[in-house]
């Protein structure tokens, strides 16, 4: 097995995985420490080392709220289980799982970008173990990036110092890591001309921003976007705020420096302790997002896609059936029930907020669908999945633009509680790490995970997710989005859904495409 190899900064030694046929290299620096003078600067080259560096421990996680600190938080039980995991600003590391034996194999490469709202998360969360992906002949690389105020804060001094990279340092970290992979992965047995980037939630959003950023042609060849991709609809309006302009984001930074940190300048802020900065940032309750800086992020990614500005590479894009649910009785990211008895006023308020001038038409359609059902059927008929709509709109736009795209929905029965197919539960499946989860998964879940991991790695190899299962039997064929909408449904059984959309979803797609074309956005 390939246990020792070289990088551009020095030799590295990995260790056998749980599967001894896999070598794991943990915590390889792809950029310098981001503390002190490097804080709020674009990523800088890492320092070289003499001899062989043992890469047997993961690097510090990016600065963030301590994982698992709130034991009642939903994801504290799911995977943020270690509140003692090391944390620090020297976090820009990659982790590599490779099945290579000689370093000459030219294996396909998958680069993973974790999610967490750009404010939390890290590349070696327990569900992100890359061994099962690597066992299929694909190298898995997970990349770290700066979060929250360390990765997405703007300030006039930051802009003045780096006018060509004034914002979105977390995205620039990711790109720097992908570029490091392209330059170095051949020494780990990988093919630098066959790289797939993939991510979920904020990681999926990041993948989309990289697809839409200038100068990335050739950096990677394929992309998978999970639970963040798509075209932002007009109806219903997005639950996420629009990207701020650089000028708007800079003023947030000025206020944070002055009122929270007690400083005025970037030079003063760089002298502060990172833990102090994090503490003060968490006290503000701010949620920093990607900024339109007209350098790396040219605009809302929906606008860039609609104008034809996204890279033409094969894509997989999908969503979970239990996320982004909206109806007169539901709200919020975890879709909590807020009303057991829904009044006519609730229905009208919801329609006005979500459907605007199209509310009467949507209601009439839902009433028609609900007329043969029992009490409460109307509000159930009104329930919609905004993520599904986003993905469907993207599928239609990409098909019209001649872009290859496979779409999916993930919605199996998830045991252990009543959360359903919640946001992020698919991560256990694509990495085939169900055995690490507390949930009482059974045989059909493990079958689903194996096949889902097969589809993901097949796509990384060839740009086509189709192929045989481990026993040689063909898996259900996944067709790309076409003239007739097609999506793969990863439910308790895997099946291709092909044909007319659900009438409600068709109505929403039609009205949104009408509004988009009216604005002249579509290419």
Coordinates of C-alpha atoms in Angstrom, one line a residue:
X1 CA 0.0 0.0 0.0
X2 CA 1.1 3.6 -0.6
X3 CA 1.9 4.7 3.0
X4 CA 4.6 7.3 2.2
X5 CA 4.5 9.8 -0.6
X6 CA 5.5 13.4 -1.3
X7 CA 3.8 16.8 -1.6
X8 CA 5.2 20.0 -2.9
X9 CA 6.1 20.9 0.7
X10 CA 7.6 17.7 1.9
X11 CA 7.2 14.0 2.4
X12 CA 4.1 12.6 4.3
X13 CA 3.4 9.3 5.9
X14 CA -0.2 7.9 6.3
X15 CA -1.6 5.0 8.2
X16 CA -3.7 2.0 7.4
X17 CA -7.4 2.6 7.6
X18 CA -9.9 0.2 9.3
X19 CA -9.6 -1.5 5.9
X20 CA -5.9 -2.1 5.6
X21 CA -6.2 -1.8 1.8
X22 CA -6.8 2.0 2.3
X23 CA -4.2 4.5 3.4
X24 CA -5.4 7.6 5.3
X25 CA -3.4 10.8 5.3
X26 CA -4.8 13.1 8.0
X27 CA -4.2 16.8 8.5
X28 CA -1.9 17.7 5.6
X29 CA -1.4 21.5 5.5
X30 CA -2.5 23.0 2.1
X31 CA -2.1 26.6 3.4
X32 CA -0.4 28.4 6.2
X33 CA -1.7 29.1 9.7
X34 CA -4.4 31.8 9.4
X35 CA -3.8 33.4 12.8
X36 CA -2.1 36.7 13.4
X37 CA -0.9 38.5 10.3
X38 CA -2.6 35.9 8.1
X39 CA -6.0 36.5 9.7
X40 CA -8.5 37.9 7.2
X41 CA -6.0 37.4 4.4
X42 CA -6.4 35.1 1.4
X43 CA -4.8 31.6 2.0
X44 CA -1.1 31.7 1.9
X45 CA 1.3 28.8 0.9
X46 CA 2.1 26.4 3.7
X47 CA 5.6 26.2 5.2
X48 CA 7.7 23.3 4.0
X49 CA 9.2 20.7 6.3
X50 CA 12.2 18.4 6.5
X51 CA 12.0 14.7 6.7
X52 CA 8.8 12.7 6.7
X53 CA 5.7 14.3 8.3
X54 CA 3.5 11.8 10.1
X55 CA -0.1 12.5 9.0
X56 CA -1.9 10.4 11.6
X57 CA -4.1 12.9 13.3
X58 CA -6.7 15.3 11.9
X59 CA -5.9 19.0 12.1
X60 CA -7.8 21.4 14.4
X61 CA -11.3 22.2 13.3
X62 CA -12.1 25.7 12.1
X63 CA -13.0 28.3 14.8
X64 CA -16.7 27.9 15.7
X65 CA -19.1 27.2 18.5
X66 CA -17.9 24.1 20.3
X67 CA -19.5 21.1 18.7
X68 CA -21.9 19.3 21.1
X69 CA -21.8 22.1 23.6
X70 CA -25.6 22.2 23.6
X71 CA -26.6 18.5 24.3
X72 CA -30.2 19.3 23.3
X73 CA -29.3 20.5 19.9
X74 CA -30.5 18.2 17.1
X75 CA -27.1 17.6 15.5
X76 CA -25.3 17.2 18.9
X77 CA -26.9 13.7 19.0
X78 CA -26.4 13.1 15.3
X79 CA -22.6 13.7 14.9
X80 CA -21.4 16.8 16.8
X81 CA -20.6 14.4 19.7
X82 CA -17.1 15.4 20.7
X83 CA -16.9 18.7 22.6
X84 CA -13.2 18.2 23.1
X85 CA -12.2 18.1 19.5
X86 CA -9.2 20.4 18.9
X87 CA -10.0 23.8 17.4
X88 CA -7.8 26.5 16.1
X89 CA -6.9 29.0 13.3
X90 CA -4.3 26.7 11.9
X91 CA -7.0 24.6 10.3
X92 CA -6.4 24.6 6.6
X93 CA -5.7 20.9 6.1
X94 CA -6.8 18.2 3.8
X95 CA -7.5 14.6 4.6
X96 CA -6.9 11.9 2.0
X97 CA -8.2 8.3 1.8
X98 CA -6.5 6.4 -1.1
X99 CA -6.6 2.8 -2.2
X100 CA -3.5 3.4 -4.4
X101 CA -0.5 1.0 -4.1
X102 CA 2.1 2.7 -6.2
X103 CA 1.1 6.3 -6.8
X104 CA 0.8 5.6 -10.5
X105 CA -2.8 4.5 -10.7
X106 CA -4.5 7.7 -12.0
X107 CA -7.6 7.1 -9.9
X108 CA -10.6 9.4 -10.0
X109 CA -10.8 11.9 -7.1
X110 CA -13.6 13.3 -5.1
X111 CA -13.1 16.5 -3.1
X112 CA -15.6 16.9 -0.2
X113 CA -16.8 20.3 1.0
X114 CA -18.7 20.1 4.3
X115 CA -21.8 22.1 5.3
X116 CA -22.9 23.9 8.4
X117 CA -24.3 27.3 7.2
X118 CA -20.8 28.7 6.7
X119 CA -20.6 29.0 10.5
X120 CA -19.8 25.5 11.8
X121 CA -18.8 22.0 10.7
X122 CA -15.5 20.4 9.9
X123 CA -14.1 18.0 7.3
X124 CA -13.6 15.0 9.6
X125 CA -17.0 14.7 11.2
X126 CA -17.7 11.1 12.0
X127 CA -20.1 10.6 9.0
X128 CA -17.4 11.8 6.5
X129 CA -15.2 8.7 6.8
X130 CA -13.9 8.2 3.3
X131 CA -13.0 4.5 3.5
X132 CA -16.1 3.1 1.7
X133 CA -15.7 5.6 -1.1
X134 CA -12.0 4.7 -1.4
X135 CA -12.8 1.0 -1.4
X136 CA -14.5 1.6 -4.8
X137 CA -11.3 2.8 -6.4
X138 CA -11.9 6.5 -5.9
X139 CA -9.7 8.8 -3.8
X140 CA -11.6 10.9 -1.2
X141 CA -10.2 14.2 -0.1
X142 CA -11.9 16.4 2.5
X143 CA -10.9 20.0 2.7
X144 CA -11.2 22.5 5.5
X145 CA -12.1 26.2 5.3
X146 CA -12.5 29.2 7.6
X147 CA -16.0 29.9 8.9
X148 CA -18.2 32.6 10.4
X149 CA -16.3 35.9 11.1
X150 CA -12.9 34.2 10.3
X151 CA -14.0 33.2 6.8
X152 CA -16.8 35.5 5.8
X153 CA -16.3 38.9 7.5
X154 CA -15.7 41.9 5.4
X155 CA -14.2 45.3 6.3
X156 CA -12.9 48.3 4.4
X157 CA -9.3 47.6 5.6
X158 CA -9.5 44.0 4.3
X159 CA -10.7 45.3 0.9
X160 CA -7.9 47.9 0.8
X161 CA -5.3 45.3 1.6
X162 CA -6.5 42.8 -0.9
X163 CA -8.7 44.5 -3.5
X164 CA -8.7 41.4 -5.8
X165 CA -9.8 39.2 -2.9
X166 CA -11.8 41.4 -0.5
X167 CA -14.4 38.8 0.7
X168 CA -15.4 35.2 0.9
X169 CA -12.1 33.9 2.3
X170 CA -13.8 30.6 3.2
X171 CA -14.6 30.0 -0.5
X172 CA -11.1 31.1 -1.4
X173 CA -9.8 28.5 1.1
X174 CA -11.8 25.8 -0.6
X175 CA -10.5 26.8 -4.0
X176 CA -7.0 26.9 -2.7
X177 CA -7.5 23.4 -1.4
X178 CA -8.9 22.1 -4.6
X179 CA -6.0 23.6 -6.5
X180 CA -3.6 21.9 -4.0
X181 CA -5.3 18.6 -4.8
X182 CA -4.9 19.2 -8.5
X183 CA -1.2 19.9 -8.1
X184 CA -0.4 17.1 -5.6
X185 CA -2.9 14.2 -6.0
X186 CA -1.0 12.3 -8.6
X187 CA 1.5 11.4 -5.9
X188 CA -1.4 9.8 -4.0
X189 CA -2.4 7.7 -7.0
X190 CA -5.0 10.2 -8.3
X191 CA -5.8 11.7 -11.7
X192 CA -5.6 15.5 -11.6
X193 CA -7.7 15.6 -14.7
X194 CA -10.6 13.7 -13.1
X195 CA -11.7 15.6 -10.1
X196 CA -15.3 15.8 -8.8
X197 CA -16.1 18.4 -6.2
X198 CA -19.1 17.7 -4.0
X199 CA -20.8 19.2 -0.9
X200 CA -24.0 19.4 1.0
X201 CA -25.9 22.3 2.5
X202 CA -23.4 25.2 2.7
X203 CA -21.0 22.8 1.1
X204 CA -23.4 22.4 -1.8
X205 CA -23.8 26.1 -2.0
X206 CA -20.0 26.4 -2.1
X207 CA -19.8 23.9 -5.0
X208 CA -22.3 26.1 -6.9
X209 CA -20.3 29.2 -6.3
X210 CA -17.2 27.5 -7.6
X211 CA -19.2 26.4 -10.7
X212 CA -20.1 30.1 -11.3
X213 CA -16.8 31.7 -10.4
X214 CA -14.5 33.0 -13.1
X215 CA -11.2 31.2 -13.9
X216 CA -12.2 27.8 -12.6
X217 CA -12.3 26.0 -16.0
X218 CA -10.2 22.8 -15.8
X219 CA -9.9 23.0 -12.0
X220 CA -12.4 20.2 -11.6
X221 CA -14.4 18.1 -14.1
X222 CA -17.7 17.2 -12.4
X223 CA -19.8 18.4 -9.5
X224 CA -22.4 17.1 -7.0
X225 CA -24.6 19.6 -5.2
X226 CA -26.7 18.3 -2.3
X227 CA -29.5 20.2 -0.5
X228 CA -28.5 23.7 -1.6
X229 CA -28.5 23.6 -5.3
X230 CA -31.0 25.0 -7.8
X231 CA -32.6 28.2 -9.0
X232 CA -34.0 30.4 -6.2
X233 CA -37.8 30.8 -7.0
X234 CA -39.8 34.0 -6.8
X235 CA -42.7 31.9 -5.4
X236 CA -42.3 31.0 -2.6
X237 CA -39.7 33.5 -1.7
X238 CA -36.4 32.0 -0.5
X239 CA -36.0 31.4 3.3
X240 CA -32.4 32.5 2.9
X241 CA -31.4 36.1 2.8
X242 CA -30.0 37.5 -0.5
X243 CA -26.3 37.9 -0.7
X244 CA -25.1 41.2 0.5
X245 CA -23.1 43.6 -1.5
X246 CA -19.5 44.2 -0.5
X247 CA -20.3 47.7 0.8
X248 CA -23.1 46.3 3.0
X249 CA -20.9 43.5 4.3
X250 CA -18.1 46.0 5.0
X251 CA -20.3 48.0 7.3
X252 CA -21.2 44.9 9.3
X253 CA -17.5 44.4 9.7
X254 CA -16.9 48.0 10.8
X255 CA -19.7 47.6 13.5
X256 CA -18.3 44.3 14.7
X257 CA -14.8 45.7 15.0
X258 CA -15.9 48.8 16.9
X259 CA -18.8 47.5 19.1
X260 CA -17.7 43.9 19.7
X261 CA -14.0 43.9 19.5
X262 CA -13.3 47.4 20.7
X263 CA -10.9 48.2 17.8
X264 CA -11.1 50.3 14.7
X265 CA -8.5 48.9 12.4
X266 CA -7.5 45.5 10.8
X267 CA -4.1 45.8 12.3
X268 CA -5.6 46.1 15.8
X269 CA -8.0 43.2 15.2
X270 CA -5.1 40.9 14.1
X271 CA -3.4 41.4 17.5
X272 CA -6.4 40.0 19.4
X273 CA -6.6 36.4 20.5
X274 CA -8.7 34.2 18.2
X275 CA -10.7 32.7 21.1
X276 CA -11.7 36.3 22.2
X277 CA -12.8 37.2 18.6
X278 CA -14.9 34.0 18.4
X279 CA -16.5 34.6 21.8
X280 CA -17.5 38.2 20.8
X281 CA -18.8 37.1 17.4
X282 CA -21.0 34.3 18.9
X283 CA -22.4 36.9 21.3
X284 CA -23.6 39.0 18.4
X285 CA -25.8 36.2 16.9
X286 CA -24.7 37.3 13.4
X287 CA -24.9 34.8 10.5
X288 CA -22.4 35.8 7.9
X289 CA -23.1 34.6 4.4
X290 CA -21.3 34.8 1.0
X291 CA -20.8 38.3 -0.3
X292 CA -21.2 39.6 -3.8
X293 CA -17.7 41.0 -4.3
X294 CA -17.6 41.0 -8.1
X295 CA -14.3 39.2 -7.9
X296 CA -15.0 35.6 -7.1
X297 CA -18.7 35.9 -6.5
X298 CA -20.1 37.8 -9.5
X299 CA -23.7 37.8 -8.3
X300 CA -26.5 35.7 -6.9
X301 CA -25.7 32.2 -8.3
X302 CA -29.2 31.8 -9.6
X303 CA -28.7 34.9 -11.7
X304 CA -25.3 33.7 -13.0
X305 CA -26.8 30.3 -13.9
X306 CA -29.8 31.9 -15.7
X307 CA -27.4 34.1 -17.7
X308 CA -25.5 31.0 -18.8
X309 CA -22.4 31.8 -16.7
X310 CA -22.1 28.4 -15.0
X311 CA -19.3 25.9 -16.0
X312 CA -20.6 23.2 -18.4
X313 CA -19.6 20.1 -16.4
X314 CA -21.7 17.0 -15.6
X315 CA -23.7 17.5 -12.4
X316 CA -25.8 15.7 -9.9
X317 CA -28.2 17.9 -7.9
X318 CA -30.8 16.9 -5.4
X319 CA -32.7 17.4 -2.1
X320 CA -34.1 15.6 0.9
X321 CA -37.9 15.2 1.1
X322 CA -38.0 16.4 4.8
X323 CA -36.2 19.7 4.4
X324 CA -37.5 23.1 3.4
X325 CA -41.1 22.1 3.9
X326 CA -43.6 25.0 3.9
X327 CA -47.4 24.8 4.6
X328 CA -49.9 26.8 6.6
X329 CA -49.0 24.7 9.7
X330 CA -45.2 24.5 9.4
X331 CA -42.2 26.8 9.5
X332 CA -38.5 26.8 10.0
X333 CA -35.5 24.6 9.0
X334 CA -36.6 21.6 11.1
X335 CA -40.2 22.0 9.9
X336 CA -41.6 22.1 13.4
X337 CA -45.4 22.0 13.8
X338 CA -46.6 25.3 15.1
X339 CA -50.4 24.9 14.7
X340 CA -52.5 21.9 15.2
X341 CA -55.7 23.7 14.2
X342 CA -55.3 25.7 11.0
X343 CA -57.8 28.5 10.4
X344 CA -58.9 30.1 7.2
X345 CA -56.9 33.2 8.1
X346 CA -53.8 31.0 8.4
X347 CA -54.3 29.6 5.0
X348 CA -54.8 33.1 3.4
X349 CA -51.8 34.5 5.2
X350 CA -49.6 31.6 4.0
X351 CA -50.9 32.0 0.4
X352 CA -50.3 35.7 0.4
X353 CA -46.8 35.3 1.9
X354 CA -45.7 32.5 -0.4
X355 CA -47.7 32.8 -3.6
X356 CA -48.6 36.5 -3.9
X357 CA -50.7 37.1 -7.0
X358 CA -50.6 33.4 -7.8
X359 CA -52.3 32.5 -4.5
X360 CA -55.8 32.0 -5.8
X361 CA -54.6 29.8 -8.7
X362 CA -52.5 27.7 -6.3
X363 CA -55.4 27.4 -3.9
X364 CA -57.8 26.3 -6.6
X365 CA -55.4 23.6 -7.7
X366 CA -54.9 22.4 -4.1
X367 CA -58.6 22.4 -3.5
X368 CA -59.1 20.2 -6.5
X369 CA -56.5 17.7 -5.3
X370 CA -58.0 17.7 -1.7
X371 CA -61.7 17.4 -2.5
X372 CA -61.8 13.7 -2.1
X373 CA -59.8 13.6 1.1
X374 CA -60.9 14.1 4.7
X375 CA -60.5 17.1 7.1
X376 CA -57.2 18.9 6.9
X377 CA -56.6 17.8 3.4
X378 CA -56.4 21.3 2.0
X379 CA -53.5 22.4 4.2
X380 CA -51.8 19.0 3.4
X381 CA -52.3 19.6 -0.3
X382 CA -50.7 23.1 0.1
X383 CA -47.5 21.6 1.6
X384 CA -44.5 22.2 -0.7
X385 CA -40.8 21.4 -0.7
X386 CA -38.9 24.5 -1.7
X387 CA -35.8 22.4 -2.3
X388 CA -37.6 20.2 -4.7
X389 CA -38.8 23.3 -6.6
X390 CA -35.2 24.7 -6.7
X391 CA -33.8 21.5 -8.1
X392 CA -36.6 21.1 -10.7
X393 CA -36.1 24.6 -11.9
X394 CA -32.3 24.0 -12.3
X395 CA -33.0 20.7 -14.1
X396 CA -35.2 22.5 -16.6
X397 CA -32.8 25.5 -17.1
X398 CA -29.8 23.2 -17.5
X399 CA -31.6 21.0 -20.0
X400 CA -32.6 24.1 -22.0
X401 CA -29.0 25.3 -21.9
X402 CA -27.6 21.9 -23.0
X403 CA -26.0 21.1 -19.7
X404 CA -25.9 17.5 -18.5
X405 CA -27.6 17.1 -15.1
X406 CA -28.9 14.2 -13.0
X407 CA -31.5 15.1 -10.3
X408 CA -32.6 13.2 -7.3
X409 CA -34.8 13.2 -4.2
X410 CA -33.8 11.4 -1.0
X411 CA -36.6 10.3 1.3
X412 CA -36.4 6.9 2.9
X413 CA -37.9 6.1 6.3
X414 CA -35.4 7.3 8.9
X415 CA -35.7 5.4 12.2
X416 CA -35.1 6.5 15.8
X417 CA -37.4 9.6 16.0
X418 CA -40.0 11.5 14.1
X419 CA -37.5 13.8 12.2
X420 CA -38.2 12.1 8.9
X421 CA -35.8 12.5 6.0
X422 CA -34.3 15.6 7.6
X423 CA -31.7 18.0 6.3
X424 CA -28.3 16.2 6.2
X425 CA -29.5 12.6 7.0
X426 CA -28.3 11.6 3.5
X427 CA -24.7 12.0 4.6
X428 CA -24.8 8.7 6.4
X429 CA -25.8 7.0 3.1
X430 CA -23.5 8.5 0.5
X431 CA -20.4 7.9 2.6
X432 CA -21.9 4.5 3.6
X433 CA -21.1 5.1 7.3
X434 CA -24.5 4.0 8.8
X435 CA -22.6 1.8 11.3
X436 CA -21.4 4.9 13.1
X437 CA -24.9 6.3 13.6
X438 CA -27.0 5.8 16.8
X439 CA -30.1 5.2 14.7
X440 CA -31.4 1.6 14.4
X441 CA -30.9 1.2 10.6
X442 CA -31.8 -2.2 9.2
X443 CA -30.8 -4.2 6.1
X444 CA -32.7 -2.1 3.5
X445 CA -31.0 1.0 4.8
X446 CA -27.6 -0.6 4.3
X447 CA -28.6 -1.7 0.8
X448 CA -29.7 1.8 0.0
X449 CA -26.4 3.3 1.3
X450 CA -24.3 0.8 -0.7
X451 CA -26.1 1.6 -3.9
X452 CA -26.1 5.3 -3.3
X453 CA -22.3 5.3 -2.7
X454 CA -22.1 3.3 -5.9
X455 CA -23.9 5.9 -7.9
X456 CA -21.8 8.7 -6.4
X457 CA -18.5 7.0 -7.2
X458 CA -19.6 5.8 -10.6
X459 CA -20.4 9.4 -11.5
X460 CA -16.9 10.5 -10.2
X461 CA -15.3 7.9 -12.4
X462 CA -17.1 8.6 -15.7
X463 CA -19.7 11.4 -15.3
X464 CA -22.4 8.7 -15.5
X465 CA -23.8 7.4 -12.2
X466 CA -25.0 4.1 -13.6
X467 CA -23.4 0.7 -13.2
X468 CA -23.7 -2.6 -11.4
X469 CA -24.1 -3.4 -7.7
X470 CA -21.5 -5.3 -5.8
X471 CA -23.0 -8.7 -6.8
X472 CA -22.9 -7.8 -10.5
X473 CA -26.6 -7.0 -10.9
X474 CA -27.5 -3.7 -12.7
X475 CA -28.7 -1.0 -10.4
X476 CA -31.9 0.9 -11.4
X477 CA -31.0 3.1 -14.4
X478 CA -30.7 6.8 -13.6
X479 CA -31.5 9.0 -16.6
X480 CA -30.5 12.7 -16.9
X481 CA -33.1 15.4 -16.8
X482 CA -34.6 15.7 -20.2
X483 CA -37.5 16.8 -22.3
X484 CA -39.5 14.6 -19.9
X485 CA -38.5 15.4 -16.3
X486 CA -36.6 12.6 -14.7
X487 CA -35.2 12.2 -11.2
X488 CA -34.0 9.3 -9.1
X489 CA -35.8 8.7 -5.9
X490 CA -33.7 7.2 -3.1
X491 CA -36.6 6.1 -0.9
X492 CA -37.1 2.8 0.8
X493 CA -36.7 1.5 -2.7
X494 CA -34.7 3.1 -5.5
X495 CA -36.8 4.1 -8.5
X496 CA -36.6 6.4 -11.4
X497 CA -39.5 8.8 -11.6
X498 CA -40.0 10.0 -15.1
X499 CA -43.0 11.8 -16.5
X500 CA -45.2 14.8 -15.8
X501 CA -44.5 16.7 -12.6
X502 CA -46.9 16.7 -9.7
X503 CA -49.6 19.3 -10.7
X504 CA -48.7 21.6 -7.8
X505 CA -45.0 21.4 -8.7
X506 CA -45.7 21.9 -12.3
X507 CA -47.8 25.0 -11.5
X508 CA -44.9 26.4 -9.4
X509 CA -42.3 25.7 -12.0
X510 CA -44.4 27.3 -14.7
X511 CA -45.1 30.5 -12.7
X512 CA -41.5 30.9 -11.7
X513 CA -40.2 30.3 -15.2
X514 CA -42.7 32.9 -16.4
X515 CA -41.5 35.4 -13.8
X516 CA -37.8 34.7 -14.7
X517 CA -38.4 35.1 -18.4
X518 CA -40.3 38.3 -17.8
X519 CA -37.2 39.7 -16.0
X520 CA -35.1 38.7 -19.0
X521 CA -32.7 36.7 -16.8
X522 CA -32.8 33.4 -18.7
X523 CA -30.2 32.7 -21.3

